[in-house]
PDB file of C-alpha atoms and ligand atoms in Angstrom:
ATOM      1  CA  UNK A   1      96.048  78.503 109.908  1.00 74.00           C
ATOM      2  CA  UNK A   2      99.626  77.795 108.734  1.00 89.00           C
ATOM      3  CA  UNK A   3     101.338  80.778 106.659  1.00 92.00           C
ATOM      4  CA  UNK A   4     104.006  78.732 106.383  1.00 94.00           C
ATOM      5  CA  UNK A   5     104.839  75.095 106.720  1.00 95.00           C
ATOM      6  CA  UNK A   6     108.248  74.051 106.431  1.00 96.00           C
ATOM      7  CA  UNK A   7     109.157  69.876 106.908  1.00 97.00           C
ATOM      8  CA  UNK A   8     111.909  67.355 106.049  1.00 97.00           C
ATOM      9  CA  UNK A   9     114.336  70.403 105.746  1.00 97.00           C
ATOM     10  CA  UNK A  10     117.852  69.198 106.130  1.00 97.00           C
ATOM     11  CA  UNK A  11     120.842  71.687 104.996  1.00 98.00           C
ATOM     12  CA  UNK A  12     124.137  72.414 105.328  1.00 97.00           C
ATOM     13  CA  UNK A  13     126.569  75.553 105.112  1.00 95.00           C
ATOM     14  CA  UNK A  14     130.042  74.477 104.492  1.00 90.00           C
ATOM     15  CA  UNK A  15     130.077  71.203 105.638  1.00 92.00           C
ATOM     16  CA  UNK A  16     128.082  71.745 109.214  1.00 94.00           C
ATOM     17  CA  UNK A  17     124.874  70.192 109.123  1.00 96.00           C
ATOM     18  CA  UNK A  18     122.615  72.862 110.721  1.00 97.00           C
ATOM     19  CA  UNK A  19     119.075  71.056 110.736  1.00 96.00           C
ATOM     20  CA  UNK A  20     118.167  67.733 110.177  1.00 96.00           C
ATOM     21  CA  UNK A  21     114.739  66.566 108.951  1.00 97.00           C
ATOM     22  CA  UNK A  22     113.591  69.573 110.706  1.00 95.00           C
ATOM     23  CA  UNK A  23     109.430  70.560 110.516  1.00 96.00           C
ATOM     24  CA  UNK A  24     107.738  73.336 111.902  1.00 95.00           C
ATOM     25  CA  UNK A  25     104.710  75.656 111.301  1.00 95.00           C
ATOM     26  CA  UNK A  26     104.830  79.228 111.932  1.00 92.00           C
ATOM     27  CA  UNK A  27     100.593  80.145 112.351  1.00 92.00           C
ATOM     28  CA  UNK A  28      99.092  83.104 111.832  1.00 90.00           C
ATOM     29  CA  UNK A  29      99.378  85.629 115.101  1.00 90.00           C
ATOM     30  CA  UNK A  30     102.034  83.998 115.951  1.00 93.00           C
ATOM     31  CA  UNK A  31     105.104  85.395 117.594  1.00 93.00           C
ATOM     32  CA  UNK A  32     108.378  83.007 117.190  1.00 94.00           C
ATOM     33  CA  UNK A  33     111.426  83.991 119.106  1.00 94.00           C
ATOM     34  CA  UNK A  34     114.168  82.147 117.318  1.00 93.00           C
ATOM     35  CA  UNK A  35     117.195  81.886 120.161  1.00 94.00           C
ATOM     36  CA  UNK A  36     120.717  80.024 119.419  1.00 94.00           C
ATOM     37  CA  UNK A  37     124.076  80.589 119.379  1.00 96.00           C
ATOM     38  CA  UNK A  38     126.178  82.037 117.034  1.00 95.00           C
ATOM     39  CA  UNK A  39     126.578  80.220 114.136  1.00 94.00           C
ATOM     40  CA  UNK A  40     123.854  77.778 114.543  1.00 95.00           C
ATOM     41  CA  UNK A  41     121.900  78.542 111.920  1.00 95.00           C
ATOM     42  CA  UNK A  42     119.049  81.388 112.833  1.00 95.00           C
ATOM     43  CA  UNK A  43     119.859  83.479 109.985  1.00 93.00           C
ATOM     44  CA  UNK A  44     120.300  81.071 107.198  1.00 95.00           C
ATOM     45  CA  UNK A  45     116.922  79.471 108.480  1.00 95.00           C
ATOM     46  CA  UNK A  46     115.093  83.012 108.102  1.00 94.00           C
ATOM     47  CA  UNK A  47     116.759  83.332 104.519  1.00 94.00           C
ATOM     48  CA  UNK A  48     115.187  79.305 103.474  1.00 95.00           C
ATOM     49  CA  UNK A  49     111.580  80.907 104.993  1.00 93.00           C
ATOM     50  CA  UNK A  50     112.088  84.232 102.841  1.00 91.00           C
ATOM     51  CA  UNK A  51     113.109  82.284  99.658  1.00 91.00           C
ATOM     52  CA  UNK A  52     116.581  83.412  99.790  1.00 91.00           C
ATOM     53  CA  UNK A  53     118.076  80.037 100.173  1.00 94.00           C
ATOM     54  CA  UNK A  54     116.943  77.082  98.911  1.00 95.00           C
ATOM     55  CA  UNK A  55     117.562  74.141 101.272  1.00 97.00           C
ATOM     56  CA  UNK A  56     119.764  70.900 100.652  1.00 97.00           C
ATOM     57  CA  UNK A  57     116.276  69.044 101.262  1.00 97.00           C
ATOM     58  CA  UNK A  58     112.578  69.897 102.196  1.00 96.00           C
ATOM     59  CA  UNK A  59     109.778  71.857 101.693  1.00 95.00           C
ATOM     60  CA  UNK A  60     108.751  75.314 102.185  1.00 95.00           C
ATOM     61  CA  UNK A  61     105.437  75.857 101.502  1.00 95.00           C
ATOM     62  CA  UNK A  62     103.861  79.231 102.000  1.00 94.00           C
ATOM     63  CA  UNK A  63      99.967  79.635 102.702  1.00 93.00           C
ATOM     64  CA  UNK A  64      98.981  81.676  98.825  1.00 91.00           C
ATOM     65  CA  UNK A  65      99.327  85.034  98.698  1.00 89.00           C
ATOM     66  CA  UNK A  66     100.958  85.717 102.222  1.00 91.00           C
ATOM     67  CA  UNK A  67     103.018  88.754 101.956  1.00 90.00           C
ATOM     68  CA  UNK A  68     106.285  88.216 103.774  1.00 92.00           C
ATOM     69  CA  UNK A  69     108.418  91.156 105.263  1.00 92.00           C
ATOM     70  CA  UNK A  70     112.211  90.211 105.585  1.00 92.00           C
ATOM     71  CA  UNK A  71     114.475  92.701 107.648  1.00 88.00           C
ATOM     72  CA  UNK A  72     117.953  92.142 106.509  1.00 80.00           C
ATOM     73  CA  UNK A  73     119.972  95.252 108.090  1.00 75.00           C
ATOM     74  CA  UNK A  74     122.936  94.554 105.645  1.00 77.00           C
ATOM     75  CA  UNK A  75     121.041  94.651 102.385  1.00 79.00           C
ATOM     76  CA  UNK A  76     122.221  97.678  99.896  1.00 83.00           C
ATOM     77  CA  UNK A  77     120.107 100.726  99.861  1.00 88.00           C
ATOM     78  CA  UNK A  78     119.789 103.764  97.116  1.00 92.00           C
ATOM     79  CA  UNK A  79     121.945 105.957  99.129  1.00 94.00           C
ATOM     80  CA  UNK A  80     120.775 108.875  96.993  1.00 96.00           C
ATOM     81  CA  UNK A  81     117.607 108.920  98.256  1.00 95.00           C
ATOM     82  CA  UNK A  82     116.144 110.798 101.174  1.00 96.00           C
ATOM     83  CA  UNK A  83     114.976 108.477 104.274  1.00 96.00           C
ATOM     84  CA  UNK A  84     111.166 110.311 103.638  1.00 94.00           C
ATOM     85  CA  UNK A  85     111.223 109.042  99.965  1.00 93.00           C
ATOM     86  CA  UNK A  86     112.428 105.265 101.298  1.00 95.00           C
ATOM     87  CA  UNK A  87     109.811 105.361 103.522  1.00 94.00           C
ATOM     88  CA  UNK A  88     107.482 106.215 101.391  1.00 93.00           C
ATOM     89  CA  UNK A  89     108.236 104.035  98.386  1.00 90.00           C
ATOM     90  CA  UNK A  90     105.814 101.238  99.787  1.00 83.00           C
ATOM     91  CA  UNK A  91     103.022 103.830  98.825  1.00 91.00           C
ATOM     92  CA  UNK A  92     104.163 104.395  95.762  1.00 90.00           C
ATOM     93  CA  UNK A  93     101.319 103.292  93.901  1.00 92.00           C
ATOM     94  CA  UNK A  94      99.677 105.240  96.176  1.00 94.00           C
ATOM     95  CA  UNK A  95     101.175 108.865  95.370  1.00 94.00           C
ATOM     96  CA  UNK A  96     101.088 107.883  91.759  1.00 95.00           C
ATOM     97  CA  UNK A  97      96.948 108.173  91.648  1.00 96.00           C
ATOM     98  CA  UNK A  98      97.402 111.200  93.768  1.00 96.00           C
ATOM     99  CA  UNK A  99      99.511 112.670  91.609  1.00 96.00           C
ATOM    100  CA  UNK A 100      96.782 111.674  88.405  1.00 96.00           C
ATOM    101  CA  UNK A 101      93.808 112.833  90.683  1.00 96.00           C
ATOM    102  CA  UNK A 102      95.894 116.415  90.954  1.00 95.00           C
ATOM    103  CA  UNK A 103      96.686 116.827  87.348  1.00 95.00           C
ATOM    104  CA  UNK A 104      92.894 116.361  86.626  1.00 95.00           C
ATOM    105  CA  UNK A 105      91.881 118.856  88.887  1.00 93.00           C
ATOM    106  CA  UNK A 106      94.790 121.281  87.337  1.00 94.00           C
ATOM    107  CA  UNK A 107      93.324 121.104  84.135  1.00 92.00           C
ATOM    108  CA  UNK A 108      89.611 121.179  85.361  1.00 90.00           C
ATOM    109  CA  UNK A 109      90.789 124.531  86.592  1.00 89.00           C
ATOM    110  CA  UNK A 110      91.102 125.618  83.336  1.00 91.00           C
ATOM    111  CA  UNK A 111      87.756 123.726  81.708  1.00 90.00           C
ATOM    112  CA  UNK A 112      85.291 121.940  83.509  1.00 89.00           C
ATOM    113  CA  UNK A 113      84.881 118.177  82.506  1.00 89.00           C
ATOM    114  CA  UNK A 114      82.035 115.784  83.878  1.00 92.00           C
ATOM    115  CA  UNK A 115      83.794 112.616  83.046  1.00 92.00           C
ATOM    116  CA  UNK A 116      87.308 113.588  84.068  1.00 92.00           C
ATOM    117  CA  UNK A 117      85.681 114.762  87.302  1.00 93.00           C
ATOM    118  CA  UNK A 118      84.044 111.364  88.084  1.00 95.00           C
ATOM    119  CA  UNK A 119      87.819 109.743  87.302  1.00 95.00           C
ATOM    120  CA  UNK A 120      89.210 112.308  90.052  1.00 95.00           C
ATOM    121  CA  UNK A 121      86.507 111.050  92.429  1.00 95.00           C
ATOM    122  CA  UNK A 122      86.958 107.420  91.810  1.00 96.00           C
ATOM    123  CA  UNK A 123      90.893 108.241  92.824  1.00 96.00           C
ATOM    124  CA  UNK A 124      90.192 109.697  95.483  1.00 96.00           C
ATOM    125  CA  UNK A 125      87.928 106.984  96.711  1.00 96.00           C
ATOM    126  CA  UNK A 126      90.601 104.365  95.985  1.00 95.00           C
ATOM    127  CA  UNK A 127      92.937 106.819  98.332  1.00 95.00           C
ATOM    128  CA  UNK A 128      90.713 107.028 101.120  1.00 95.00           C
ATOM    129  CA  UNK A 129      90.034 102.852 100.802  1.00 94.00           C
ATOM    130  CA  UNK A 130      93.869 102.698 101.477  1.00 91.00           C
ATOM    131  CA  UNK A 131      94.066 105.403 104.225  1.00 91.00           C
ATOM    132  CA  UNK A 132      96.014 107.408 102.133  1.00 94.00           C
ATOM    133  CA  UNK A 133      95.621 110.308 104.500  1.00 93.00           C
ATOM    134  CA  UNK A 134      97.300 108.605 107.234  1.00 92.00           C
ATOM    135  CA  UNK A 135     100.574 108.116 105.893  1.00 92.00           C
ATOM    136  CA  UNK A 136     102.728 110.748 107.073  1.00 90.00           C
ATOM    137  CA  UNK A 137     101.020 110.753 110.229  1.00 92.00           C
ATOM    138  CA  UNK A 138     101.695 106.289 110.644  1.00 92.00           C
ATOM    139  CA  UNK A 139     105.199 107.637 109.557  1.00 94.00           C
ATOM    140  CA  UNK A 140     105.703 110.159 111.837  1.00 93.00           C
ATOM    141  CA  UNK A 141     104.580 107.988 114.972  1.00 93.00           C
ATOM    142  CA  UNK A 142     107.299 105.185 113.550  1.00 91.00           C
ATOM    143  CA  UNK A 143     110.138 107.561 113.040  1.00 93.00           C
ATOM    144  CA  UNK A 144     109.107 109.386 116.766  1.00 93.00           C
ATOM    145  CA  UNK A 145     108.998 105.912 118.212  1.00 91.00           C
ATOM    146  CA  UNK A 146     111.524 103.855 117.441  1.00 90.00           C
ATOM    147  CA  UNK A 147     113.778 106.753 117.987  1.00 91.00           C
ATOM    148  CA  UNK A 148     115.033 108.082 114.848  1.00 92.00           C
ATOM    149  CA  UNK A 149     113.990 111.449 115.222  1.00 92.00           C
ATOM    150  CA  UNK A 150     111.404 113.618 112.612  1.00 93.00           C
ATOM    151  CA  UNK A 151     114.537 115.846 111.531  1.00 94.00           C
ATOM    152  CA  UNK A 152     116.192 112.819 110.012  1.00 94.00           C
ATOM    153  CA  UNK A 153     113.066 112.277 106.826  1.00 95.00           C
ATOM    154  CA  UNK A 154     114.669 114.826 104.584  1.00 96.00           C
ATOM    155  CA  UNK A 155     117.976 113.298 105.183  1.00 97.00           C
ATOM    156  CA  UNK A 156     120.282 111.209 102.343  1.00 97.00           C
ATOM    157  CA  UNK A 157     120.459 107.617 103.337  1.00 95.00           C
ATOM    158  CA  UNK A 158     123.582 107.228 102.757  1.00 95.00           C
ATOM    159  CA  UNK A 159     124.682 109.922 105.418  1.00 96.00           C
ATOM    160  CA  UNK A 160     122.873 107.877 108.289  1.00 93.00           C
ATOM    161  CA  UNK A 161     125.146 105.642 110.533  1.00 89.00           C
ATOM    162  CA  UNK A 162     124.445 101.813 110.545  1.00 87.00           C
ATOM    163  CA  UNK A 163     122.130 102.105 113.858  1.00 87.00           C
ATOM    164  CA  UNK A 164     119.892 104.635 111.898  1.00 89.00           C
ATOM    165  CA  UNK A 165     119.648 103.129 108.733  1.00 91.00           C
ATOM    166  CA  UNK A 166     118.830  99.462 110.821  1.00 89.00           C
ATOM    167  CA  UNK A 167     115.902 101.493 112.652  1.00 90.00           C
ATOM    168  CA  UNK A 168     114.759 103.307 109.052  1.00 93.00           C
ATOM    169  CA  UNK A 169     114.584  99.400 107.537  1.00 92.00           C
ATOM    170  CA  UNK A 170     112.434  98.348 110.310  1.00 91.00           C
ATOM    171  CA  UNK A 171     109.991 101.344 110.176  1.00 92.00           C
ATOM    172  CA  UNK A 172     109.834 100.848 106.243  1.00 92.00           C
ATOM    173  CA  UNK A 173     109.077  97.236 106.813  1.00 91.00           C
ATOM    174  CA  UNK A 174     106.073  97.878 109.742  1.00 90.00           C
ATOM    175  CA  UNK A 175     104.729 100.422 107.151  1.00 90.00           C
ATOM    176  CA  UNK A 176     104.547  97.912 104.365  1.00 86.00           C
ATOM    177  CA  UNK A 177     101.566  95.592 105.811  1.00 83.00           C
ATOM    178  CA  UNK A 178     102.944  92.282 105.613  1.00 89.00           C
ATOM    179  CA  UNK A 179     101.470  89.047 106.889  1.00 88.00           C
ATOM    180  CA  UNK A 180     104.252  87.967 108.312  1.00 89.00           C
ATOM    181  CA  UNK A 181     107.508  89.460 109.076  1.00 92.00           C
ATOM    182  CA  UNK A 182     110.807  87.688 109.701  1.00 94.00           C
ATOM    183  CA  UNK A 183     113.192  90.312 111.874  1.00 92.00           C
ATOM    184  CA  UNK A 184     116.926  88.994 112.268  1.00 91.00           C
ATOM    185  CA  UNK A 185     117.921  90.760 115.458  1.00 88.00           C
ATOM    186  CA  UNK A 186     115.860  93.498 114.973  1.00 86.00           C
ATOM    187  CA  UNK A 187     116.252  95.256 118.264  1.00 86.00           C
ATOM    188  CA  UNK A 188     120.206  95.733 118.142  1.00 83.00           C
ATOM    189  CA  UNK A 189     119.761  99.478 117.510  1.00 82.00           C
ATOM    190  CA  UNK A 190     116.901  99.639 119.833  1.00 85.00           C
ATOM    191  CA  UNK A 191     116.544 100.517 123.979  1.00 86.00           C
ATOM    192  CA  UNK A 192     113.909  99.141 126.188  1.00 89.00           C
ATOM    193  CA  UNK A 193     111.505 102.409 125.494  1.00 86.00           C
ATOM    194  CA  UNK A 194     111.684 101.694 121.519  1.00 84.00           C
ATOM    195  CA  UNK A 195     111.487  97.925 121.525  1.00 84.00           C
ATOM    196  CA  UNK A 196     108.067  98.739 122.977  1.00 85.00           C
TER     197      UNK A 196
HETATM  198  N1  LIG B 201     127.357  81.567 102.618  1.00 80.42           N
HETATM  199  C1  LIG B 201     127.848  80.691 103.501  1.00 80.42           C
HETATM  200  N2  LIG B 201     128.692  79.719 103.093  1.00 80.42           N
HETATM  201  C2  LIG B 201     129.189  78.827 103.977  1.00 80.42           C
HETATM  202  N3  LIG B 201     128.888  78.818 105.265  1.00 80.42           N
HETATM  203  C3  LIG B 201     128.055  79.770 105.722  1.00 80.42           C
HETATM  204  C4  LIG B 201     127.493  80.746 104.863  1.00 80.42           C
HETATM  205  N4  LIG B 201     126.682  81.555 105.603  1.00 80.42           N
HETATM  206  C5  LIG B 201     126.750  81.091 106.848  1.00 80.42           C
HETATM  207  N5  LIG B 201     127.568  80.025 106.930  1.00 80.42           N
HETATM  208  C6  LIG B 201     127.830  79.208 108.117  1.00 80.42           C
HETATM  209  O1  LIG B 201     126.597  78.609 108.485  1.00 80.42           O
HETATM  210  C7  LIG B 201     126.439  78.578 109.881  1.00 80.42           C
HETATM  211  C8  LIG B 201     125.148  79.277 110.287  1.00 80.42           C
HETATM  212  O2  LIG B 201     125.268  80.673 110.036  1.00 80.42           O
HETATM  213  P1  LIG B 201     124.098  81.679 110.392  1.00 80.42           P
HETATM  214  O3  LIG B 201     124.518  82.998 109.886  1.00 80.42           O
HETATM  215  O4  LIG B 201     122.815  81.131 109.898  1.00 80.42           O
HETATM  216  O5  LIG B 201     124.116  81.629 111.984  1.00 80.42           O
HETATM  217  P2  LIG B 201     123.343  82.528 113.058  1.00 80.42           P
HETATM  218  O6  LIG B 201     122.671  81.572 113.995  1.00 80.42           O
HETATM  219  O7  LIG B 201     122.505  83.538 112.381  1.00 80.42           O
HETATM  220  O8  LIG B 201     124.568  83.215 113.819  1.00 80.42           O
HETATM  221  P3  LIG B 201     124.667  84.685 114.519  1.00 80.42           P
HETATM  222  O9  LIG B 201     124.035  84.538 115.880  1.00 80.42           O
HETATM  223  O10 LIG B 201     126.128  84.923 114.616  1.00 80.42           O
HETATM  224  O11 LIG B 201     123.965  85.670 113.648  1.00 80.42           O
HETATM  225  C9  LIG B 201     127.706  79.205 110.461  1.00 80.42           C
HETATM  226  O12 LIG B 201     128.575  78.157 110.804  1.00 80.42           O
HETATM  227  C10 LIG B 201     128.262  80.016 109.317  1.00 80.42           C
HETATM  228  O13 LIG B 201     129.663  80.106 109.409  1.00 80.42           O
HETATM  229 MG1  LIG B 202     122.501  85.625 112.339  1.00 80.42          MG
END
């Protein structure tokens, strides 16, 4: 099955025609190594399958509801926040109904309630459907493997150098269960061991 079907594209940057009447299909399971020189076009071709760019001419159709993960190492990030919290913000809906299913159980401490009891449940059976208790432990394995070291989650962003941040964008995007993901060199920050 095609996630994405992409034909007739023809487009320019600046005058130099990069493809012409160009079609391709990337298929589910796939894996597409996308190899050129400089300045042939690999990155503005990722940006027309992510949406980013629409093409001088074509189509770019995308199989409905196919979730596509875009790693773009030079895109701006809340340097505020804490690389634990930026990890975790793909869960976010997540800790939200954890954080409802605790503040019932607070107040049942208090009085007991049938019905509020039955909403706590129903959370927590919504958590387990989404593996909820796995999180920190898929994020620890990411941050462990691809190098970045379990002492740098409480740390700012901002205060990471450009090889740390890269490696913090791709563990953020393996965590978010995409169906596809589109990686523009994606292994510059990364040795053999890591890559693996
Ligand atoms: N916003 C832009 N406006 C005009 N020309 C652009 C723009 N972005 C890229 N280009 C030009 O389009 C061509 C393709 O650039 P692109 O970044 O897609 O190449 P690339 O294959 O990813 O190169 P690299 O291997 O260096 O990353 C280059 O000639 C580049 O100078
Ligand atoms: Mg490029």
């Amino acid at each position: 099955m095609s996630l994405v079907y992409i034909h007739d594209l023809t487009h320019a940057n600046g005058g130099k025609k990069l493809y012409e009447n160009t079609e391709i299909r990337l298929n589910k399971g796939e894996h597409i190594a996308l190899i050129g020189p400089n300045g042939a076009g690999k990155t503005t071709f990722l940006n027309i399958v992510a949406g980013k760019i629409v093409p001088d001419h074509g189509v770019v159709e995308v199989h409905p509801r196919t979730k596509i993960g875009y790693l773009d190492q030079h895109q701006d990030v809340d340097g505020t926040q804490s690389v634990d919290e930026y990890l975790k913000m793909s869960f976010k809906h997540l800790y939200d109904i954890e954080a409802k299913m605790h503040k019932i159980y607070e107040k049942m401490a208090e009085e007991y309630d049938e019905d509020e009891l039955v909403k706590a449940l129903k959370y927590q059976d919504s958590l387990n459907a989404h593996d909820f208790d796995t999180i920190d432990k898929k994020i620890g394995n990411l941050v462990t493997g691809l190098g970045i070291g379990i002492d740098k989650l409480e740390m700012k962003m901002g205060d990471l150098s450009g090889g740390q941040r890269g490696k913090v964008m791709l563990a953020k995007l393996l965590l978010s269960g995409n169906d596809f993901l589109l990686l523009d060199e994606p292994t510059n920050f990364l040795d053999i061991e890591q890559v693996e």
